[in-house]
Short mmCIF file of C-alpha atoms in Angstrom, two decimals:
data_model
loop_
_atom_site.label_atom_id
_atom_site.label_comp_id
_atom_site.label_asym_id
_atom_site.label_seq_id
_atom_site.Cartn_x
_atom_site.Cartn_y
_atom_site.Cartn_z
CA UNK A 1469 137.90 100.09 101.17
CA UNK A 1470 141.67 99.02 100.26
CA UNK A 1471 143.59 99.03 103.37
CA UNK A 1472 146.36 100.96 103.51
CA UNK A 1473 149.99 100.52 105.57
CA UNK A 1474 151.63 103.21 106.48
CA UNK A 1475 155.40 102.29 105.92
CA UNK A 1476 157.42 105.81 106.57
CA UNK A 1477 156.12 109.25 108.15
CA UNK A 1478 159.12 111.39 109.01
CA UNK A 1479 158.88 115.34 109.35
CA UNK A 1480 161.95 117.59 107.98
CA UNK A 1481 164.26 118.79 110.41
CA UNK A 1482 162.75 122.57 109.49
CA UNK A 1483 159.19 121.13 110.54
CA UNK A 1484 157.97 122.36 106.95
CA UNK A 1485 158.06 119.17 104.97
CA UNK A 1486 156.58 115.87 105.46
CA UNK A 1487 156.96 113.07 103.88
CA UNK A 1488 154.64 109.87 104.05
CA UNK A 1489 155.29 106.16 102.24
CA UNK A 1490 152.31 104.65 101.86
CA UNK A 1491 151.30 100.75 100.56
CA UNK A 1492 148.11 99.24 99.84
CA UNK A 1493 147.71 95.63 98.24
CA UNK A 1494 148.15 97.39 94.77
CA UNK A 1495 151.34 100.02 94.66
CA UNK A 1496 153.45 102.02 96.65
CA UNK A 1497 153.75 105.64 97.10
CA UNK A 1498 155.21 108.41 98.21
CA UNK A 1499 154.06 112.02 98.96
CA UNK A 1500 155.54 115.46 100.18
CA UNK A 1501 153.37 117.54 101.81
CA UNK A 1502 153.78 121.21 103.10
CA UNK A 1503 153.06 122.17 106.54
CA UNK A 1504 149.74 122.55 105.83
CA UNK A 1505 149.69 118.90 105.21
CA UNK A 1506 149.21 119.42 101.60
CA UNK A 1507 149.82 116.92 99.50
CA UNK A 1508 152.75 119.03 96.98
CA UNK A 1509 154.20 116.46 95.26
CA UNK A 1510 152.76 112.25 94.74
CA UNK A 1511 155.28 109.96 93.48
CA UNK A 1512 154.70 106.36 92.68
CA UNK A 1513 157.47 103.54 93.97
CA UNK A 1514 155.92 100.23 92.72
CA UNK A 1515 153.07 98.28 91.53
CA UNK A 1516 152.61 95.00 92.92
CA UNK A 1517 150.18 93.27 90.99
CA UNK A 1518 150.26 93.44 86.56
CA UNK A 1519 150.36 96.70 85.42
CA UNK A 1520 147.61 97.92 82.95
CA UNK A 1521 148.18 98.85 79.86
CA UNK A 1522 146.89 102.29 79.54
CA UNK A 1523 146.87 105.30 82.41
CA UNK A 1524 144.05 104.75 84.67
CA UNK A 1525 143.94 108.31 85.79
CA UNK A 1526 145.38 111.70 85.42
CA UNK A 1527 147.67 111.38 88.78
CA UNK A 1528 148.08 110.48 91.94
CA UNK A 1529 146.32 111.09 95.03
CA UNK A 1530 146.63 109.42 98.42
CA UNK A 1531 144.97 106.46 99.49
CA UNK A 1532 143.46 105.95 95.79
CA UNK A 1533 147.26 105.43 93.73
CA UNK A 1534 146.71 104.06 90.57
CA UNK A 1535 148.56 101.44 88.83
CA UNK A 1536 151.84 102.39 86.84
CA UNK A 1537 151.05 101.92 83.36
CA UNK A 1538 153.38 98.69 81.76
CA UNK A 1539 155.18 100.59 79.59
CA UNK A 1540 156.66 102.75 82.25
CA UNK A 1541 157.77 99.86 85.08
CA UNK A 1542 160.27 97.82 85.00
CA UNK A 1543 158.27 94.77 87.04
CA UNK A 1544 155.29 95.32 84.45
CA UNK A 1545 153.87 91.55 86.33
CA UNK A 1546 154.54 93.74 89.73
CA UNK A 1547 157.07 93.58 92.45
CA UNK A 1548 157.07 92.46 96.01
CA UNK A 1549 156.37 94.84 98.61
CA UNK A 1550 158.88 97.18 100.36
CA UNK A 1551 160.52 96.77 103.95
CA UNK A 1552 159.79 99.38 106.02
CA UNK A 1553 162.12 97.89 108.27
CA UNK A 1554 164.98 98.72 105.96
CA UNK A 1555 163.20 102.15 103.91
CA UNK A 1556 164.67 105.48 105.71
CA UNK A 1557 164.67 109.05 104.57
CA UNK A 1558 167.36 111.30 104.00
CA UNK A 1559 166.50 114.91 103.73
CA UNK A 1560 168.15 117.81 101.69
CA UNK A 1561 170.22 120.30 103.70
CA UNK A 1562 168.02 122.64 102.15
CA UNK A 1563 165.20 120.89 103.52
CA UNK A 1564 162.64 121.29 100.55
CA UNK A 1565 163.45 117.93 98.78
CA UNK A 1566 163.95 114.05 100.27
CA UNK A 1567 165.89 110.70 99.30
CA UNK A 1568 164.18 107.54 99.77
CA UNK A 1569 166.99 104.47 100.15
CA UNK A 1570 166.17 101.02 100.90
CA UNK A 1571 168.60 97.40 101.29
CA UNK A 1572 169.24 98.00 97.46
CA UNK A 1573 170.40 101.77 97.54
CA UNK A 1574 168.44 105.09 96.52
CA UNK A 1575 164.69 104.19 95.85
CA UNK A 1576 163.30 107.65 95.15
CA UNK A 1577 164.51 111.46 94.99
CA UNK A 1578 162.08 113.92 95.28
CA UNK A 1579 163.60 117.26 94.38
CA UNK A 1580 162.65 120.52 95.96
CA UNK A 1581 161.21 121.86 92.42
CA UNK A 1582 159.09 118.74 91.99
CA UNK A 1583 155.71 120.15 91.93
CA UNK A 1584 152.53 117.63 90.89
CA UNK A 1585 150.70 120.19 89.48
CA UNK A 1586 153.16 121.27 87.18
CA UNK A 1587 153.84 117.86 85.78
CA UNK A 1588 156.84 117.40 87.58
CA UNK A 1589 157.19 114.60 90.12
CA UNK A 1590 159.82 112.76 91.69
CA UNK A 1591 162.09 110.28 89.96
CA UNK A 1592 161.93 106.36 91.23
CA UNK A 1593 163.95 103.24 91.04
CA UNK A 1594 161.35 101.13 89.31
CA UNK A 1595 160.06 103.90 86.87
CA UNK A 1596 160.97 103.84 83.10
CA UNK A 1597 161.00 106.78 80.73
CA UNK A 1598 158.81 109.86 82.16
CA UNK A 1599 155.13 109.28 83.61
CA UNK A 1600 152.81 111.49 85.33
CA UNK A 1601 153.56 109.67 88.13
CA UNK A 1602 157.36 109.20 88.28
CA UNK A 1603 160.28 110.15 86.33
CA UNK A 1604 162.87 107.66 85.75
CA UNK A 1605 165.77 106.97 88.69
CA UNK A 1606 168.43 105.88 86.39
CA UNK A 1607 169.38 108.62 84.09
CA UNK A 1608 169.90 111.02 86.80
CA UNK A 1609 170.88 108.65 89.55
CA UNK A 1610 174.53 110.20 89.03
CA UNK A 1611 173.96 113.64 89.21
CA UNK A 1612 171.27 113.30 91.99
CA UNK A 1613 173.26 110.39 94.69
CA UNK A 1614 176.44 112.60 95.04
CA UNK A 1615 173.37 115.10 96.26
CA UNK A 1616 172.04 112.30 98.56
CA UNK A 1617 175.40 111.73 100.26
CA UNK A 1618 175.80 114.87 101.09
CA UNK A 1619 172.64 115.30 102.53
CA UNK A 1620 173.43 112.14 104.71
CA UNK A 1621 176.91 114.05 105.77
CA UNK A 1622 175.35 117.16 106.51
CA UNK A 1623 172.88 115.88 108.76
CA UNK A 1624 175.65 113.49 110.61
CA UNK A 1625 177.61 116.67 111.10
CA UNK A 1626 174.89 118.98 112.48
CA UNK A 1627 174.33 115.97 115.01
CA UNK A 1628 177.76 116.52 116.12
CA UNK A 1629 178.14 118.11 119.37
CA UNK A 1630 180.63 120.89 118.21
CA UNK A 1631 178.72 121.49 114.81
CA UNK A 1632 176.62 124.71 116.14
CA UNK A 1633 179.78 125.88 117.81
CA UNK A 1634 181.75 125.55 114.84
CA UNK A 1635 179.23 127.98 112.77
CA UNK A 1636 179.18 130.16 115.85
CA UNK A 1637 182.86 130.45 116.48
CA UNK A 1638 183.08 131.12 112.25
CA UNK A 1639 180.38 134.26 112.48
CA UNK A 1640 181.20 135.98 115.80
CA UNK A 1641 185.02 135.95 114.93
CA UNK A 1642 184.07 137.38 110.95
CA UNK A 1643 181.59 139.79 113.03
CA UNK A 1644 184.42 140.67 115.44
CA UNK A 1645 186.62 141.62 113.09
CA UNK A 1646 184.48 143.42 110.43
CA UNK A 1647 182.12 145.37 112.91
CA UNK A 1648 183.46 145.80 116.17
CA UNK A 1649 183.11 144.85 120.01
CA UNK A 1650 180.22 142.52 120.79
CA UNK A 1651 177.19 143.54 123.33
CA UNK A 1652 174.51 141.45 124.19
CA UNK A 1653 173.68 138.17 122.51
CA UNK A 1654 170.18 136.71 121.92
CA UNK A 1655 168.69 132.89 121.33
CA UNK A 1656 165.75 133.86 119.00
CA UNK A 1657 165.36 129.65 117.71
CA UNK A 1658 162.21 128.19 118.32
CA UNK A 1659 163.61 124.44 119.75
CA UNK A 1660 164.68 123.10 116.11
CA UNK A 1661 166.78 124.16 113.28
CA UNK A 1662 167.80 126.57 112.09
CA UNK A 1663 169.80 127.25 115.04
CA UNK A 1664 169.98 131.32 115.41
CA UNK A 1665 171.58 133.59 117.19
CA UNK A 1666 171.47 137.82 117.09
CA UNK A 1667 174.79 139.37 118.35
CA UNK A 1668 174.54 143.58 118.85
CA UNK A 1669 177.35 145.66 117.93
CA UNK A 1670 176.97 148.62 119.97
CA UNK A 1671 177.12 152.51 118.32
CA UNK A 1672 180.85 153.52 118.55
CA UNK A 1673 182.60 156.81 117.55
CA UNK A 1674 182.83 155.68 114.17
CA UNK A 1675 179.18 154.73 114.08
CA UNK A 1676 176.38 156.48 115.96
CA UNK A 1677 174.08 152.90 115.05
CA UNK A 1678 173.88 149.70 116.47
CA UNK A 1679 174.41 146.81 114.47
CA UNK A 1680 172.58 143.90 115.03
CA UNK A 1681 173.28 140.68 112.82
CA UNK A 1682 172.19 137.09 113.03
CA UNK A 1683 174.43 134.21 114.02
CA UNK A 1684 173.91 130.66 112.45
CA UNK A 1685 171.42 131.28 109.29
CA UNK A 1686 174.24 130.53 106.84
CA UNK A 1687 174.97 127.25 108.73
CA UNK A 1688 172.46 125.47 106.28
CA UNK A 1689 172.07 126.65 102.50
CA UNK A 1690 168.37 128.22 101.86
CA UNK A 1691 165.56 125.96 99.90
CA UNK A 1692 163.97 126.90 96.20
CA UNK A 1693 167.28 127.87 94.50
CA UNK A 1694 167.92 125.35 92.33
CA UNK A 1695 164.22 126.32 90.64
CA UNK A 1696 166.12 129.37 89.51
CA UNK A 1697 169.60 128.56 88.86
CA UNK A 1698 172.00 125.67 87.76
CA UNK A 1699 174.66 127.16 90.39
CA UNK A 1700 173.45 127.65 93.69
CA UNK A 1701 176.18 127.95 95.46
CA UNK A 1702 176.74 132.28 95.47
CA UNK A 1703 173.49 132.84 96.91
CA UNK A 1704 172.74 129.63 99.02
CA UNK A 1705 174.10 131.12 102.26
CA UNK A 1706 173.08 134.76 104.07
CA UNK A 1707 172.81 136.21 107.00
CA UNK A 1708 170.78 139.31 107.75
CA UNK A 1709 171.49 142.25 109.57
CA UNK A 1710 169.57 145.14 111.24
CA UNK A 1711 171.22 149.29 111.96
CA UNK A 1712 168.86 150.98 114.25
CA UNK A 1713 168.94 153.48 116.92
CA UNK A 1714 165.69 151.89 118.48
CA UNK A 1715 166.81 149.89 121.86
CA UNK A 1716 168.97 146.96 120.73
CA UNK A 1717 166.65 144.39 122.73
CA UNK A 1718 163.52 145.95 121.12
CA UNK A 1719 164.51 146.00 117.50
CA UNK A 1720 166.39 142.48 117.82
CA UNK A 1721 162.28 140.91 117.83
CA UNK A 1722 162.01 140.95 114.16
CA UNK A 1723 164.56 138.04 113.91
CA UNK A 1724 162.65 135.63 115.86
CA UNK A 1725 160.23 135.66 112.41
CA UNK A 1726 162.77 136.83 109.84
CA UNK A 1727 165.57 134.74 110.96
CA UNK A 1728 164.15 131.32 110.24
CA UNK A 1729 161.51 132.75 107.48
CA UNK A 1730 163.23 131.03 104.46
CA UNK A 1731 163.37 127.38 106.08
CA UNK A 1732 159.68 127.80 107.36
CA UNK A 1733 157.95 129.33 104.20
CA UNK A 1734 160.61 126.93 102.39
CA UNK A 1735 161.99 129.99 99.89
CA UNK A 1736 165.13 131.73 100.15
CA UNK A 1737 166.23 135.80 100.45
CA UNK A 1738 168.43 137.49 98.01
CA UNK A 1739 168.91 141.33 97.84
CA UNK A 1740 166.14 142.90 96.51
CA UNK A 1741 163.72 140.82 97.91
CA UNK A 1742 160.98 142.11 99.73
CA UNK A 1743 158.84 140.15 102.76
CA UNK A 1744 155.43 140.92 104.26
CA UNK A 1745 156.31 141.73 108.05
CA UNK A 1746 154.77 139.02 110.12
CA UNK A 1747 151.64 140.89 112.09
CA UNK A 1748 152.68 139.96 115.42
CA UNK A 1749 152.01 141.70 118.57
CA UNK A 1750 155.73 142.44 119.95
CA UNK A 1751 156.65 143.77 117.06
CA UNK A 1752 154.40 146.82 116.63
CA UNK A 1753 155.59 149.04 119.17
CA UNK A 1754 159.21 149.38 116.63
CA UNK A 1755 157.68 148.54 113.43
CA UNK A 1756 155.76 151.85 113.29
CA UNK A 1757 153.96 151.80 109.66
CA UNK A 1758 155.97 149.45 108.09
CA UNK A 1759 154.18 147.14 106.87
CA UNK A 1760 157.20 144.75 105.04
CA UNK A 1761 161.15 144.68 104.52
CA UNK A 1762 163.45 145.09 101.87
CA UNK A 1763 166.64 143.05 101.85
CA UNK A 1764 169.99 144.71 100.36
CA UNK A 1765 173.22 143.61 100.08
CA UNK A 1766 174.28 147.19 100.00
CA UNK A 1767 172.28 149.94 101.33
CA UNK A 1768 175.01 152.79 100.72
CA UNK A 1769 172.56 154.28 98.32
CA UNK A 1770 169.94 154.88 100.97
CA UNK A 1771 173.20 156.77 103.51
CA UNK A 1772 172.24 159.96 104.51
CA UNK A 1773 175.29 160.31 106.07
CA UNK A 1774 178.63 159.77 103.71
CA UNK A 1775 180.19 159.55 107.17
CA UNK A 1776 178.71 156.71 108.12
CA UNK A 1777 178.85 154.07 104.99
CA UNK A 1778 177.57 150.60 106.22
CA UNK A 1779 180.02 148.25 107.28
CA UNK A 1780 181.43 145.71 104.95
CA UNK A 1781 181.02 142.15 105.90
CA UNK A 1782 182.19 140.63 102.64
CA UNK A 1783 184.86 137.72 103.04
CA UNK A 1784 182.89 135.32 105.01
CA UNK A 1785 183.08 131.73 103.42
CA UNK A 1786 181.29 129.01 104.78
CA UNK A 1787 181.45 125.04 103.79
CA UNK A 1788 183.00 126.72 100.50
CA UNK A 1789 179.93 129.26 99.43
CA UNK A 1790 180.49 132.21 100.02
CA UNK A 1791 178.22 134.25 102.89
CA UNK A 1792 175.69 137.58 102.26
CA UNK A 1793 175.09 139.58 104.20
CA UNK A 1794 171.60 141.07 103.71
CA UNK A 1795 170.92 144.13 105.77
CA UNK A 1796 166.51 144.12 106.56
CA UNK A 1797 165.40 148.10 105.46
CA UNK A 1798 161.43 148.48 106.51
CA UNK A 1799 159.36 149.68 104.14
CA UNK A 1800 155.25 150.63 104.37
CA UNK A 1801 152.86 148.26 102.52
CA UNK A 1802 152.25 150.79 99.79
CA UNK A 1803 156.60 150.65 98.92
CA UNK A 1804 156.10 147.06 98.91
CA UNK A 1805 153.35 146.40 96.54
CA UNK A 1806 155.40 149.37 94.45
CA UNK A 1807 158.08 146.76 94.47
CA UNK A 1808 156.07 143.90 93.29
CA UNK A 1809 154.62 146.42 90.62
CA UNK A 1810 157.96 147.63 89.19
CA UNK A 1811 161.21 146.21 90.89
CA UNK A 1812 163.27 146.87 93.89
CA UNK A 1813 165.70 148.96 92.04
CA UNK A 1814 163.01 151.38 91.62
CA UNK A 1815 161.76 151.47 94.72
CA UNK A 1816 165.43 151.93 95.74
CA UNK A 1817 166.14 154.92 93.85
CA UNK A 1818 162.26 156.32 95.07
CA UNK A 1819 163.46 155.71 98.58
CA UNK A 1820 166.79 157.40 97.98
CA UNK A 1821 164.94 160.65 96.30
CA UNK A 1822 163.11 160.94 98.87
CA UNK A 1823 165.97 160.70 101.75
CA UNK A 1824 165.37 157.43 103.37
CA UNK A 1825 167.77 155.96 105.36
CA UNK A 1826 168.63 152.57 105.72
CA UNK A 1827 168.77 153.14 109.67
CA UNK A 1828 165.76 151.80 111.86
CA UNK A 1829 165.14 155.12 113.81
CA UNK A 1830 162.04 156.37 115.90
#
């Protein structure tokens, strides 16, 4: 059995990602896995003895990676072996992809819509051309390294000791002025990012609801999006939001799930979107039959009440994308998998007919 050194093993700040540089006396590689500690996405870094000529299997797995093919390396007599002492990782802010960068600059990018079994893995330094094992470094090195630095900024700031004071300060004062008073204020984070807060607006004579919002989710932009779209940058950041008439510090539970849900199930929440309520215990007693949520930027066509129109918390900016907010509207199992069947404007204008409002009541 080949032995194998382990030369990097570093979790994602979100606890949802993993990657893992391994070496054997053959090749180098790298793999993301999932918290499951699946293995999503293989990439090969080096060969360090001749390359074959032809593929030697159909991808790569861990402990057994195969030779890069010659045609595809640009060392096809092999390279030395990395330093771990000098191989670090910097993570996305979105969390779902990962830079590898050595003594000689970025070694590997691993994007967050790399997927092995979809033929897409990550791009390395010492690939050529495309591979089943690793997409070429070089043509993209531009695009992707501006990415990289970033990253390495980001993660410099939120080390910072005024960074989660800063995204506080931004949200309560935009909440402040687009909601009302403040009540009570709730940690609902779990130890490690994403930082969150919920801050209650109490009902008012102008509203017979309370409001209860998150504080901090837009303070890092959500994973997946650039699967979807070239520009990310209008739907990166949210924050969610909760009316209700159910006591505040009863109905503020569903955040210590929802809040963090997009950086833990590495996805990301636009309006429309619906999401399976997590079965947990202190949630039943206010969840009463629903059995999911539905997400809306605007819920004015679910007001029974034209007296009481949801407030508008448009205007936010943060970092220089601009912040949703996405207010959380329960629905029963049976709405949801209507949703799924047809589309959330449907089930919207079902929920409407029907009188629904957008307020969590008893």
């Amino acid at each position: 059995m080949t032995e194998i050194d382990v030369l990097l093993d570093e979790i994602s700040p979100y606890q949802s990602r993993r990657v893992v540089v391994e070496c054997d006396s053959h090749t180098t590689a790298a793999y993301l896995l999932d918290a499951r500690e699946r293995i999503r996405v293989p990439v090969w870094l080096a060969n360090h003895e001749a390359a074959p000529r032809d593929s030697e299997s159909s991808g790569l797995y861990r402990g057994q990676a195969p030779l890069m093919p010659e045609a595809y390396t640009k060392h096809p007599q092999g390279r030395p072996r990395f330093d771990p002492a000098t191989l670090r990782a910097v993570w996305f802010e979105e969390g779902d992809g990962v830079a590898l960068v050595d003594e000689e600059g970025l070694l590997a990018v691993i994007p967050g819509w790399a997927e092995a079994d979809s033929g897409l893995p990550g791009y390395a330094r010492e690939a050529i051309g495309r591979s089943a094992y690793a997409w070429e470094l070089d043509s993209v090195k531009n695009q992707l390294w501006p990415r990289v630095v970033h990253a390495e900024a980001y993660w410099d700031w939120r080390r910072a000791s005024g960074a989660w004071r800063s995204v506080q300060r931004t949200v309560l004062s935009h909440l402040n002025r687009r909601i009302g008073e403040p009540g009570h204020y709730w940690d609902v984070s779990d130890g490690h990012p994403p930082l969150l807060r919920v801050s209650e607006r109490p009902p008012s004579e102008e509203r017979p609801y309370t409001v209860l919002s998150t504080v901090g989710m837009c303070g890092q932009r959500m994973p997946t999006l650039d699967r979807y779209m070239a520009d990310t940058s209008h739907h990166a950041r949210v924050e969610l939001a909760l009316a209700t008439t159910l006591p505040a510090h009863h109905a503020a539970r569903i955040f210590r799930w929802i809040g963090a849900f997009p950086w833990r199930a590495v996805t990301w929440f636009g309006t429309g979107h619906t999401v399976k309520w997590l079965d947990n215990p202190e949630d039943r007693s206010m969840r009463g039959g629903a059995g999911a949520v539905l997400l809306l930027e605007d819920p004015s066509p679910l007001v029974t009440d034209p007296a009481h129109l949801p407030p508008d918390t448009s205007g936010l900016t943060f970092q220089g994308d601009p912040v949703r907010w996405l207010w959380i509207v329960p629905i029963t199992r049976p709405e949801h998998l209507f949703a799924k069947e047809h589309d959330s404007a449907t089930l919207v204008e079902k929920l409407a007919a029907e009188g629904r409002s957008w307020v969590l009541g008893r």
